[in-house]
mmCIF file of C-alpha atoms in Angstrom:
data_model
loop_
_atom_site.group_PDB
_atom_site.id
_atom_site.type_symbol
_atom_site.label_atom_id
_atom_site.label_comp_id
_atom_site.label_asym_id
_atom_site.label_seq_id
_atom_site.Cartn_x
_atom_site.Cartn_y
_atom_site.Cartn_z
ATOM 1 C CA TYR X 599 -26.528 -44.823 18.615
ATOM 2 C CA GLN X 600 -27.872 -48.243 17.711
ATOM 3 C CA VAL X 601 -28.923 -49.931 14.361
ATOM 4 C CA SER X 602 -32.242 -51.651 14.394
ATOM 5 C CA PRO X 603 -32.613 -54.821 12.407
ATOM 6 C CA THR X 604 -36.248 -54.663 12.436
ATOM 7 C CA PRO X 605 -38.877 -54.268 11.011
ATOM 8 C CA ILE X 606 -37.553 -55.563 7.551
ATOM 9 C CA THR X 607 -40.813 -56.686 5.742
ATOM 10 C CA ASN X 608 -41.327 -58.506 2.288
ATOM 11 C CA LEU X 609 -37.937 -60.297 2.522
ATOM 12 C CA THR X 610 -37.203 -64.001 2.608
ATOM 13 C CA THR X 611 -34.048 -65.898 2.549
ATOM 14 C CA GLY X 612 -32.309 -66.417 -0.804
ATOM 15 C CA ILE X 613 -30.855 -64.360 -3.373
ATOM 16 C CA TRP X 614 -32.460 -61.196 -4.848
ATOM 17 C CA THR X 615 -32.498 -61.401 -8.532
ATOM 18 C CA ASP X 616 -33.877 -58.019 -9.540
ATOM 19 C CA PHE X 617 -31.970 -55.354 -7.690
ATOM 20 C CA SER X 618 -33.441 -52.561 -9.730
ATOM 21 C CA GLY X 619 -36.774 -52.986 -7.870
ATOM 22 C CA LEU X 620 -35.262 -52.334 -4.389
ATOM 23 C CA ASN X 621 -36.067 -48.969 -2.773
ATOM 24 C CA PHE X 622 -34.607 -48.017 0.612
ATOM 25 C CA ASN X 623 -35.153 -45.247 3.028
ATOM 26 C CA ALA X 624 -33.732 -44.437 6.587
ATOM 27 C CA ILE X 625 -35.841 -43.039 9.194
ATOM 28 C CA VAL X 626 -34.253 -41.656 12.473
ATOM 29 C CA THR X 627 -36.364 -42.138 15.586
ATOM 30 C CA GLY X 628 -36.016 -40.550 18.907
ATOM 31 C CA GLY X 629 -37.565 -37.137 18.151
ATOM 32 C CA ILE X 630 -35.730 -36.203 14.823
ATOM 33 C CA ALA X 631 -37.233 -37.501 11.443
ATOM 34 C CA GLY X 632 -35.457 -37.372 8.523
ATOM 35 C CA ALA X 633 -35.515 -39.576 5.222
ATOM 36 C CA LEU X 634 -33.012 -40.926 2.666
ATOM 37 C CA ASP X 635 -34.220 -42.641 -0.519
ATOM 38 C CA GLY X 636 -32.504 -44.282 -3.277
ATOM 39 C CA ASN X 637 -32.464 -47.123 -5.926
ATOM 40 C CA LEU X 638 -30.053 -50.182 -5.958
ATOM 41 C CA PRO X 639 -29.013 -50.470 -9.438
ATOM 42 C CA ALA X 640 -29.410 -54.013 -11.057
ATOM 43 C CA ASN X 641 -26.818 -56.847 -10.409
ATOM 44 C CA GLN X 642 -25.262 -54.758 -7.510
ATOM 45 C CA ARG X 643 -24.845 -56.261 -3.893
ATOM 46 C CA ARG X 644 -24.144 -53.020 -2.104
ATOM 47 C CA VAL X 645 -25.581 -49.420 -1.565
ATOM 48 C CA SER X 646 -24.196 -46.716 0.502
ATOM 49 C CA ALA X 647 -25.747 -43.394 1.450
ATOM 50 C CA SER X 648 -25.260 -40.551 3.751
ATOM 51 C CA LEU X 649 -27.964 -39.174 6.257
ATOM 52 C CA PRO X 650 -27.280 -35.575 7.050
ATOM 53 C CA VAL X 651 -28.781 -35.415 10.388
ATOM 54 C CA THR X 652 -27.617 -35.129 14.130
ATOM 55 C CA LEU X 653 -28.538 -38.006 16.157
ATOM 56 C CA PRO X 654 -29.918 -37.138 19.823
ATOM 57 C CA ALA X 655 -28.945 -39.127 22.616
ATOM 58 C CA ASN X 656 -30.564 -42.558 23.100
ATOM 59 C CA SER X 657 -31.777 -42.471 19.315
ATOM 60 C CA TYR X 658 -31.337 -44.960 16.689
ATOM 61 C CA ILE X 659 -31.864 -45.681 12.793
ATOM 62 C CA MET X 660 -34.354 -47.909 11.375
ATOM 63 C CA LEU X 661 -33.816 -49.106 7.799
ATOM 64 C CA ARG X 662 -36.958 -50.113 6.048
ATOM 65 C CA TRP X 663 -36.734 -52.083 2.699
ATOM 66 C CA THR X 664 -39.579 -52.428 0.236
ATOM 67 C CA ASP X 665 -40.356 -53.460 -3.269
ATOM 68 C CA ALA X 666 -40.418 -50.767 -5.836
ATOM 69 C CA ASP X 667 -43.769 -51.939 -7.330
ATOM 70 C CA ASP X 668 -45.039 -52.014 -3.730
ATOM 71 C CA GLN X 669 -47.148 -55.106 -4.764
ATOM 72 C CA GLY X 670 -46.141 -57.126 -1.897
ATOM 73 C CA ALA X 671 -44.399 -59.753 -3.949
ATOM 74 C CA ASP X 672 -42.207 -62.185 -2.208
ATOM 75 C CA HIS X 673 -38.651 -61.383 -3.126
ATOM 76 C CA GLY X 674 -35.466 -62.797 -1.588
ATOM 77 C CA LEU X 675 -32.733 -60.825 0.020
ATOM 78 C CA ALA X 676 -29.683 -61.867 1.794
ATOM 79 C CA LEU X 677 -28.490 -59.229 4.348
ATOM 80 C CA ASP X 678 -25.072 -60.506 5.471
ATOM 81 C CA ASP X 679 -23.648 -57.166 6.193
ATOM 82 C CA LEU X 680 -25.251 -53.818 7.295
ATOM 83 C CA LEU X 681 -22.939 -50.919 8.241
ATOM 84 C CA VAL X 682 -24.191 -47.734 9.383
ATOM 85 C CA SER X 683 -21.331 -45.105 9.739
ATOM 86 C CA ARG X 684 -21.323 -41.678 11.388
ATOM 87 C CA ASN X 685 -19.502 -38.866 9.788
ATOM 88 C CA PHE X 686 -17.929 -36.485 12.224
ATOM 89 C CA PRO X 687 -16.839 -32.748 11.499
ATOM 90 C CA PRO X 688 -13.148 -32.079 11.126
ATOM 91 C CA GLN X 689 -11.251 -30.041 13.641
ATOM 92 C CA ALA X 690 -9.277 -26.796 12.564
ATOM 93 C CA ALA X 691 -6.392 -25.768 14.900
ATOM 94 C CA ALA X 692 -5.092 -21.984 15.115
ATOM 95 C CA ASP X 693 -2.033 -21.005 13.168
ATOM 96 C CA ALA X 694 0.513 -18.204 13.513
ATOM 97 C CA TYR X 695 2.981 -16.938 10.796
ATOM 98 C CA SER X 696 5.293 -13.910 10.616
ATOM 99 C CA THR X 697 6.763 -11.743 7.857
ATOM 100 C CA ALA X 698 8.208 -8.391 7.446
ATOM 101 C CA GLU X 699 6.550 -5.082 6.749
ATOM 102 C CA ASP X 700 6.044 -4.714 2.733
ATOM 103 C CA THR X 701 7.066 -8.390 2.418
ATOM 104 C CA PRO X 702 4.374 -10.668 1.074
ATOM 105 C CA LEU X 703 4.085 -14.058 3.146
ATOM 106 C CA THR X 704 3.816 -17.305 0.806
ATOM 107 C CA VAL X 705 3.134 -20.597 2.651
ATOM 108 C CA ALA X 706 3.101 -23.740 0.678
ATOM 109 C CA ALA X 707 0.555 -26.573 1.238
ATOM 110 C CA PRO X 708 -0.558 -28.074 3.364
ATOM 111 C CA GLY X 709 -0.375 -24.743 4.952
ATOM 112 C CA VAL X 710 -2.980 -23.943 7.399
ATOM 113 C CA LEU X 711 -4.286 -27.522 7.128
ATOM 114 C CA ALA X 712 -1.091 -29.102 8.536
ATOM 115 C CA ASN X 713 -2.265 -29.310 12.050
ATOM 116 C CA ASP X 714 -6.004 -30.023 11.418
ATOM 117 C CA THR X 715 -7.681 -33.304 11.747
ATOM 118 C CA ASP X 716 -10.631 -35.363 10.651
ATOM 119 C CA PRO X 717 -11.921 -38.211 12.684
ATOM 120 C CA GLU X 718 -12.415 -40.304 9.461
ATOM 121 C CA SER X 719 -9.117 -39.393 8.224
ATOM 122 C CA GLY X 720 -10.647 -38.136 5.008
ATOM 123 C CA PRO X 721 -9.089 -35.462 2.932
ATOM 124 C CA LEU X 722 -9.560 -31.823 3.852
ATOM 125 C CA THR X 723 -9.948 -28.663 2.026
ATOM 126 C CA ALA X 724 -9.541 -25.068 3.302
ATOM 127 C CA VAL X 725 -12.092 -22.404 2.884
ATOM 128 C CA LEU X 726 -11.555 -18.788 3.668
ATOM 129 C CA ALA X 727 -14.089 -17.454 6.350
ATOM 130 C CA SER X 728 -12.945 -13.788 6.830
ATOM 131 C CA GLN X 729 -10.172 -11.710 5.182
ATOM 132 C CA ALA X 730 -7.309 -9.903 7.008
ATOM 133 C CA ALA X 731 -7.889 -6.376 8.179
ATOM 134 C CA HIS X 732 -4.640 -4.833 6.981
ATOM 135 C CA GLY X 733 -3.685 -6.927 3.885
ATOM 136 C CA ALA X 734 -5.081 -9.356 1.287
ATOM 137 C CA VAL X 735 -5.260 -13.286 1.701
ATOM 138 C CA VAL X 736 -5.629 -15.678 -1.231
ATOM 139 C CA LEU X 737 -6.309 -19.060 0.344
ATOM 140 C CA ASN X 738 -6.150 -22.187 -1.667
ATOM 141 C CA ALA X 739 -8.167 -25.378 -1.164
ATOM 142 C CA ALA X 740 -4.890 -27.278 -0.400
ATOM 143 C CA GLY X 741 -4.238 -24.847 2.537
ATOM 144 C CA SER X 742 -1.598 -22.920 0.722
ATOM 145 C CA PHE X 743 -1.995 -19.117 0.953
ATOM 146 C CA THR X 744 -0.415 -15.693 0.151
ATOM 147 C CA TYR X 745 -0.821 -12.768 2.381
ATOM 148 C CA THR X 746 0.281 -9.295 1.169
ATOM 149 C CA PRO X 747 0.242 -6.721 4.154
ATOM 150 C CA ASP X 748 -0.926 -3.200 3.285
ATOM 151 C CA ALA X 749 2.022 -0.785 2.230
ATOM 152 C CA ASN X 750 4.279 0.422 5.086
ATOM 153 C CA TRP X 751 1.759 -1.272 7.659
ATOM 154 C CA HIS X 752 3.213 -3.301 10.496
ATOM 155 C CA GLY X 753 1.621 -4.995 13.707
ATOM 156 C CA THR X 754 -0.693 -7.998 14.500
ATOM 157 C CA ASP X 755 -3.289 -9.077 11.548
ATOM 158 C CA SER X 756 -5.449 -12.260 11.281
ATOM 159 C CA PHE X 757 -7.717 -14.023 9.162
ATOM 160 C CA THR X 758 -10.066 -17.049 9.668
ATOM 161 C CA TYR X 759 -10.911 -20.250 7.635
ATOM 162 C CA THR X 760 -12.792 -23.571 8.049
ATOM 163 C CA ALA X 761 -11.687 -27.204 7.184
ATOM 164 C CA SER X 762 -14.058 -29.212 5.067
ATOM 165 C CA ASP X 763 -14.229 -32.911 4.507
ATOM 166 C CA GLY X 764 -16.814 -32.479 1.738
ATOM 167 C CA ASN X 765 -19.663 -33.209 4.092
ATOM 168 C CA PHE X 766 -19.040 -31.100 7.196
ATOM 169 C CA SER X 767 -16.994 -27.963 7.922
ATOM 170 C CA SER X 768 -15.147 -27.251 11.101
ATOM 171 C CA ALA X 769 -15.502 -24.208 13.315
ATOM 172 C CA ALA X 770 -13.607 -21.303 12.161
ATOM 173 C CA ALA X 771 -9.954 -21.288 13.143
ATOM 174 C CA THR X 772 -7.930 -18.201 13.220
ATOM 175 C CA VAL X 773 -4.736 -17.542 11.667
ATOM 176 C CA THR X 774 -2.430 -14.785 13.379
ATOM 177 C CA LEU X 775 -0.124 -12.987 11.044
ATOM 178 C CA THR X 776 2.711 -10.834 12.801
ATOM 179 C CA VAL X 777 4.115 -8.094 10.410
ATOM 180 C CA SER X 778 7.313 -6.834 11.896
ATOM 181 C CA ALA X 779 8.359 -3.213 11.343
ATOM 182 C CA VAL X 780 11.126 -2.300 8.973
ATOM 183 C CA ASN X 781 12.804 1.335 8.561
ATOM 184 C CA ASP X 782 10.989 3.057 5.707
ATOM 185 C CA ALA X 783 12.975 5.986 3.903
ATOM 186 C CA PRO X 784 11.755 9.500 4.602
ATOM 187 C CA ASN X 785 10.023 11.714 1.830
ATOM 188 C CA ALA X 786 11.559 14.841 0.790
ATOM 189 C CA TRP X 787 9.496 17.479 -1.339
ATOM 190 C CA ALA X 788 10.314 20.244 -3.536
ATOM 191 C CA ASP X 789 10.562 23.835 -1.886
ATOM 192 C CA ALA X 790 10.424 27.203 -3.541
ATOM 193 C CA TYR X 791 11.354 30.742 -2.097
ATOM 194 C CA PRO X 792 11.515 34.114 -3.493
ATOM 195 C CA VAL X 793 14.096 36.985 -2.558
ATOM 196 C CA GLN X 794 15.049 40.291 -4.204
ATOM 197 C CA GLU X 795 18.279 40.929 -5.811
ATOM 198 C CA ASP X 796 21.094 41.985 -3.620
ATOM 199 C CA GLN X 797 18.942 40.791 -0.367
ATOM 200 C CA THR X 798 19.617 38.004 1.956
ATOM 201 C CA LEU X 799 17.044 35.105 2.290
ATOM 202 C CA THR X 800 16.925 33.551 5.756
ATOM 203 C CA GLN X 801 14.462 30.712 6.747
ATOM 204 C CA ALA X 802 13.919 29.545 10.205
ATOM 205 C CA GLU X 803 13.429 26.024 11.503
ATOM 206 C CA PRO X 804 11.812 23.734 10.088
ATOM 207 C CA GLY X 805 12.853 25.354 6.934
ATOM 208 C CA ILE X 806 13.205 22.906 4.073
ATOM 209 C CA LEU X 807 12.108 20.002 6.066
ATOM 210 C CA GLY X 808 8.585 21.733 6.843
ATOM 211 C CA ASN X 809 7.059 19.758 4.092
ATOM 212 C CA ASP X 810 8.922 16.450 4.504
ATOM 213 C CA SER X 811 7.852 13.521 6.454
ATOM 214 C CA ASP X 812 8.869 9.984 7.532
ATOM 215 C CA PRO X 813 6.502 6.964 7.542
ATOM 216 C CA ASP X 814 7.682 5.636 10.619
ATOM 217 C CA GLY X 815 7.512 8.998 12.511
ATOM 218 C CA ASP X 816 11.289 9.215 12.976
ATOM 219 C CA GLY X 817 13.182 12.664 13.234
ATOM 220 C CA ILE X 818 14.774 13.758 10.130
ATOM 221 C CA THR X 819 17.522 16.136 9.245
ATOM 222 C CA ALA X 820 18.702 17.775 5.923
ATOM 223 C CA ASP X 821 21.747 16.637 4.224
ATOM 224 C CA LEU X 822 22.950 18.929 1.420
ATOM 225 C CA VAL X 823 23.552 17.237 -2.163
ATOM 226 C CA SER X 824 24.395 20.217 -4.271
ATOM 227 C CA GLY X 825 24.743 23.997 -3.688
ATOM 228 C CA PRO X 826 23.417 26.946 -5.558
ATOM 229 C CA ALA X 827 25.075 28.254 -8.856
ATOM 230 C CA HIS X 828 24.589 31.889 -8.265
ATOM 231 C CA GLY X 829 24.739 32.600 -4.599
ATOM 232 C CA THR X 830 26.248 31.297 -1.122
ATOM 233 C CA LEU X 831 24.110 28.935 1.042
ATOM 234 C CA THR X 832 24.388 28.166 4.644
ATOM 235 C CA LEU X 833 22.303 25.142 5.518
ATOM 236 C CA ASN X 834 22.126 24.436 9.285
ATOM 237 C CA ALA X 835 21.499 21.106 11.071
ATOM 238 C CA ASP X 836 17.986 21.917 12.119
ATOM 239 C CA SER X 837 17.111 22.537 8.374
ATOM 240 C CA SER X 838 17.188 26.345 8.606
ATOM 241 C CA PHE X 839 19.188 28.137 6.113
ATOM 242 C CA THR X 840 20.721 31.455 4.685
ATOM 243 C CA TYR X 841 20.884 32.309 1.059
ATOM 244 C CA VAL X 842 22.837 35.260 -0.342
ATOM 245 C CA PRO X 843 22.678 35.737 -3.938
ATOM 246 C CA ASP X 844 25.614 36.985 -6.023
ATOM 247 C CA ALA X 845 25.834 40.897 -6.158
ATOM 248 C CA ASN X 846 23.479 42.457 -8.534
ATOM 249 C CA TRP X 847 22.384 39.025 -9.893
ATOM 250 C CA ASN X 848 18.714 38.169 -10.450
ATOM 251 C CA GLY X 849 17.063 34.824 -12.021
ATOM 252 C CA THR X 850 16.430 31.438 -11.007
ATOM 253 C CA ASP X 851 18.892 29.484 -8.564
ATOM 254 C CA SER X 852 18.535 26.338 -6.860
ATOM 255 C CA PHE X 853 20.050 23.665 -4.592
ATOM 256 C CA ALA X 854 19.222 20.011 -3.651
ATOM 257 C CA TYR X 855 19.157 18.180 -0.416
ATOM 258 C CA ARG X 856 18.043 14.761 1.192
ATOM 259 C CA ALA X 857 16.122 14.010 4.231
ATOM 260 C CA PHE X 858 17.802 11.587 6.715
ATOM 261 C CA ASP X 859 16.109 9.539 9.361
ATOM 262 C CA GLY X 860 19.330 8.175 10.929
ATOM 263 C CA GLY X 861 19.346 5.095 8.708
ATOM 264 C CA LEU X 862 17.963 6.025 5.299
ATOM 265 C CA TYR X 863 18.070 8.741 2.969
ATOM 266 C CA SER X 864 15.334 10.161 0.784
ATOM 267 C CA SER X 865 15.634 10.849 -2.850
ATOM 268 C CA ALA X 866 17.059 14.344 -3.577
ATOM 269 C CA ALA X 867 14.725 17.125 -3.618
ATOM 270 C CA THR X 868 15.033 20.570 -5.159
ATOM 271 C CA VAL X 869 14.802 23.969 -3.488
ATOM 272 C CA THR X 870 14.052 26.722 -6.247
ATOM 273 C CA LEU X 871 15.240 30.266 -5.410
ATOM 274 C CA THR X 872 13.814 32.969 -7.633
ATOM 275 C CA VAL X 873 15.913 36.188 -7.223
ATOM 276 C CA SER X 874 13.671 39.059 -8.554
ATOM 277 C CA PRO X 875 15.516 42.076 -10.238
ATOM 278 C CA VAL X 876 15.785 45.483 -8.570
ATOM 279 C CA ASN X 877 16.740 48.723 -10.505
ATOM 280 C CA ASP X 878 20.562 49.306 -9.750
ATOM 281 C CA ALA X 879 21.952 52.922 -9.895
ATOM 282 C CA PRO X 880 23.974 53.741 -13.028
ATOM 283 C CA THR X 881 27.670 54.231 -12.611
ATOM 284 C CA GLY X 882 29.275 57.606 -13.569
ATOM 285 C CA GLN X 883 32.816 58.007 -14.579
ATOM 286 C CA ALA X 884 34.796 61.072 -14.254
ATOM 287 C CA ASP X 885 35.671 63.040 -17.510
ATOM 288 C CA ALA X 886 38.256 65.847 -18.362
ATOM 289 C CA TYR X 887 38.020 68.433 -21.251
ATOM 290 C CA SER X 888 40.099 71.313 -22.241
ATOM 291 C CA THR X 889 39.685 74.740 -24.088
ATOM 292 C CA ASP X 890 41.498 77.871 -24.559
ATOM 293 C CA GLU X 891 41.028 80.956 -22.427
ATOM 294 C CA ASP X 892 37.924 83.154 -23.702
ATOM 295 C CA LEU X 893 36.920 80.328 -25.989
ATOM 296 C CA PRO X 894 33.676 78.487 -25.209
ATOM 297 C CA LEU X 895 33.760 74.483 -25.016
ATOM 298 C CA GLN X 896 31.021 72.491 -26.816
ATOM 299 C CA VAL X 897 30.714 68.651 -26.517
ATOM 300 C CA ALA X 898 28.377 66.670 -28.572
ATOM 301 C CA PRO X 899 26.419 63.681 -27.244
ATOM 302 C CA PRO X 900 26.977 61.314 -25.506
ATOM 303 C CA GLY X 901 29.320 63.852 -23.774
ATOM 304 C CA VAL X 902 29.795 63.321 -20.301
ATOM 305 C CA LEU X 903 27.599 59.854 -20.543
ATOM 306 C CA GLY X 904 29.987 58.370 -22.981
ATOM 307 C CA ASN X 905 31.817 56.533 -20.247
ATOM 308 C CA ASP X 906 29.041 55.805 -18.011
ATOM 309 C CA SER X 907 26.987 52.730 -17.556
ATOM 310 C CA ASP X 908 24.002 51.030 -16.185
ATOM 311 C CA LEU X 909 23.734 47.101 -15.062
ATOM 312 C CA GLU X 910 20.224 46.871 -16.580
ATOM 313 C CA ASN X 911 21.256 48.736 -19.674
ATOM 314 C CA ASP X 912 18.695 51.275 -19.082
ATOM 315 C CA PRO X 913 18.966 54.654 -21.149
ATOM 316 C CA LEU X 914 20.827 57.199 -19.194
ATOM 317 C CA THR X 915 20.324 60.915 -18.854
ATOM 318 C CA ALA X 916 22.592 63.658 -17.570
ATOM 319 C CA ALA X 917 21.759 66.320 -14.776
ATOM 320 C CA VAL X 918 23.791 69.024 -13.058
ATOM 321 C CA ALA X 919 24.945 68.123 -9.676
ATOM 322 C CA SER X 920 27.077 71.182 -9.057
ATOM 323 C CA ASP X 921 27.893 74.127 -11.513
ATOM 324 C CA PRO X 922 31.586 75.123 -12.285
ATOM 325 C CA ALA X 923 33.111 77.879 -9.971
ATOM 326 C CA HIS X 924 34.617 79.861 -12.983
ATOM 327 C CA GLY X 925 32.381 79.769 -15.901
ATOM 328 C CA THR X 926 28.698 79.007 -17.077
ATOM 329 C CA LEU X 927 27.388 75.484 -17.831
ATOM 330 C CA THR X 928 24.533 74.353 -20.045
ATOM 331 C CA LEU X 929 24.281 70.531 -19.666
ATOM 332 C CA SER X 930 21.669 68.809 -21.631
ATOM 333 C CA ALA X 931 20.020 65.387 -20.675
ATOM 334 C CA ASP X 932 21.872 63.550 -23.559
ATOM 335 C CA GLY X 933 25.063 64.364 -22.152
ATOM 336 C CA SER X 934 26.161 67.245 -24.375
ATOM 337 C CA PHE X 935 27.154 70.455 -22.867
ATOM 338 C CA THR X 936 28.514 73.961 -23.391
#
């Protein structure tokens, strides 16, 4: 574009002695009008200002200088240097960085501004234009930034920013962030199963792994950590298992295992086994007594029950299973008999 030296009115050669009375304005011709006004402080010889307009082709700037009191007084002004400069917006270039899954990325200054330029070589600042979709970006004015990807996420993410020279901003530039996958440990969760005393508990595949998972979708197997205290466990590779409680035992038993994805183990998970009681038959022991011929035999309680027992310690009663062949028996429930 061109700078026009005319029209400049009310000026003569010589030295301007009262600069406080000088006003200036710039008018863009060629179809776009814009004005910039200001005062030149006293005893100064230079003034600068910016005109934030876009100049069309074949246009020019006309500077018009007038007296502040606008009374047409004849003042002297020496114009020995008139510079009109144009500010161009900076250029921001795309960037690319990488980090591992679950690992924050920290980039020092100049960061995203390192490959950006400004035609006037002025200092640049970075301004975040849009956030990343799968993480959080903290972008500093100096171009440094920190990117924290979402937990257990991997793939390609991005954010955009603009570079500013204080007057103009660049078009938005894209920063591509590649988050590489890492193997995450599987998750094993507690299980609970009931079984009756003296019965066998059998769980088919997937067994104890039915409620477990792997963040990466890898296949998992069960690894026994500790066995039960009151029974026998058979844990198969497909996580199905068989548990046989000890004979006549009831209560709470347990075993622990880990899930394994081929590279990492989960924390140990506990499988609780509740063995409910059942009524066990009492145990009767043989007895022996003697008496003389023609003399009745009388035995007081507990009588025949004296050496008998019950696992649950339930009270026992006696009942005749078969009568004697050569006498008459009267058996009471408390074990006494005649």
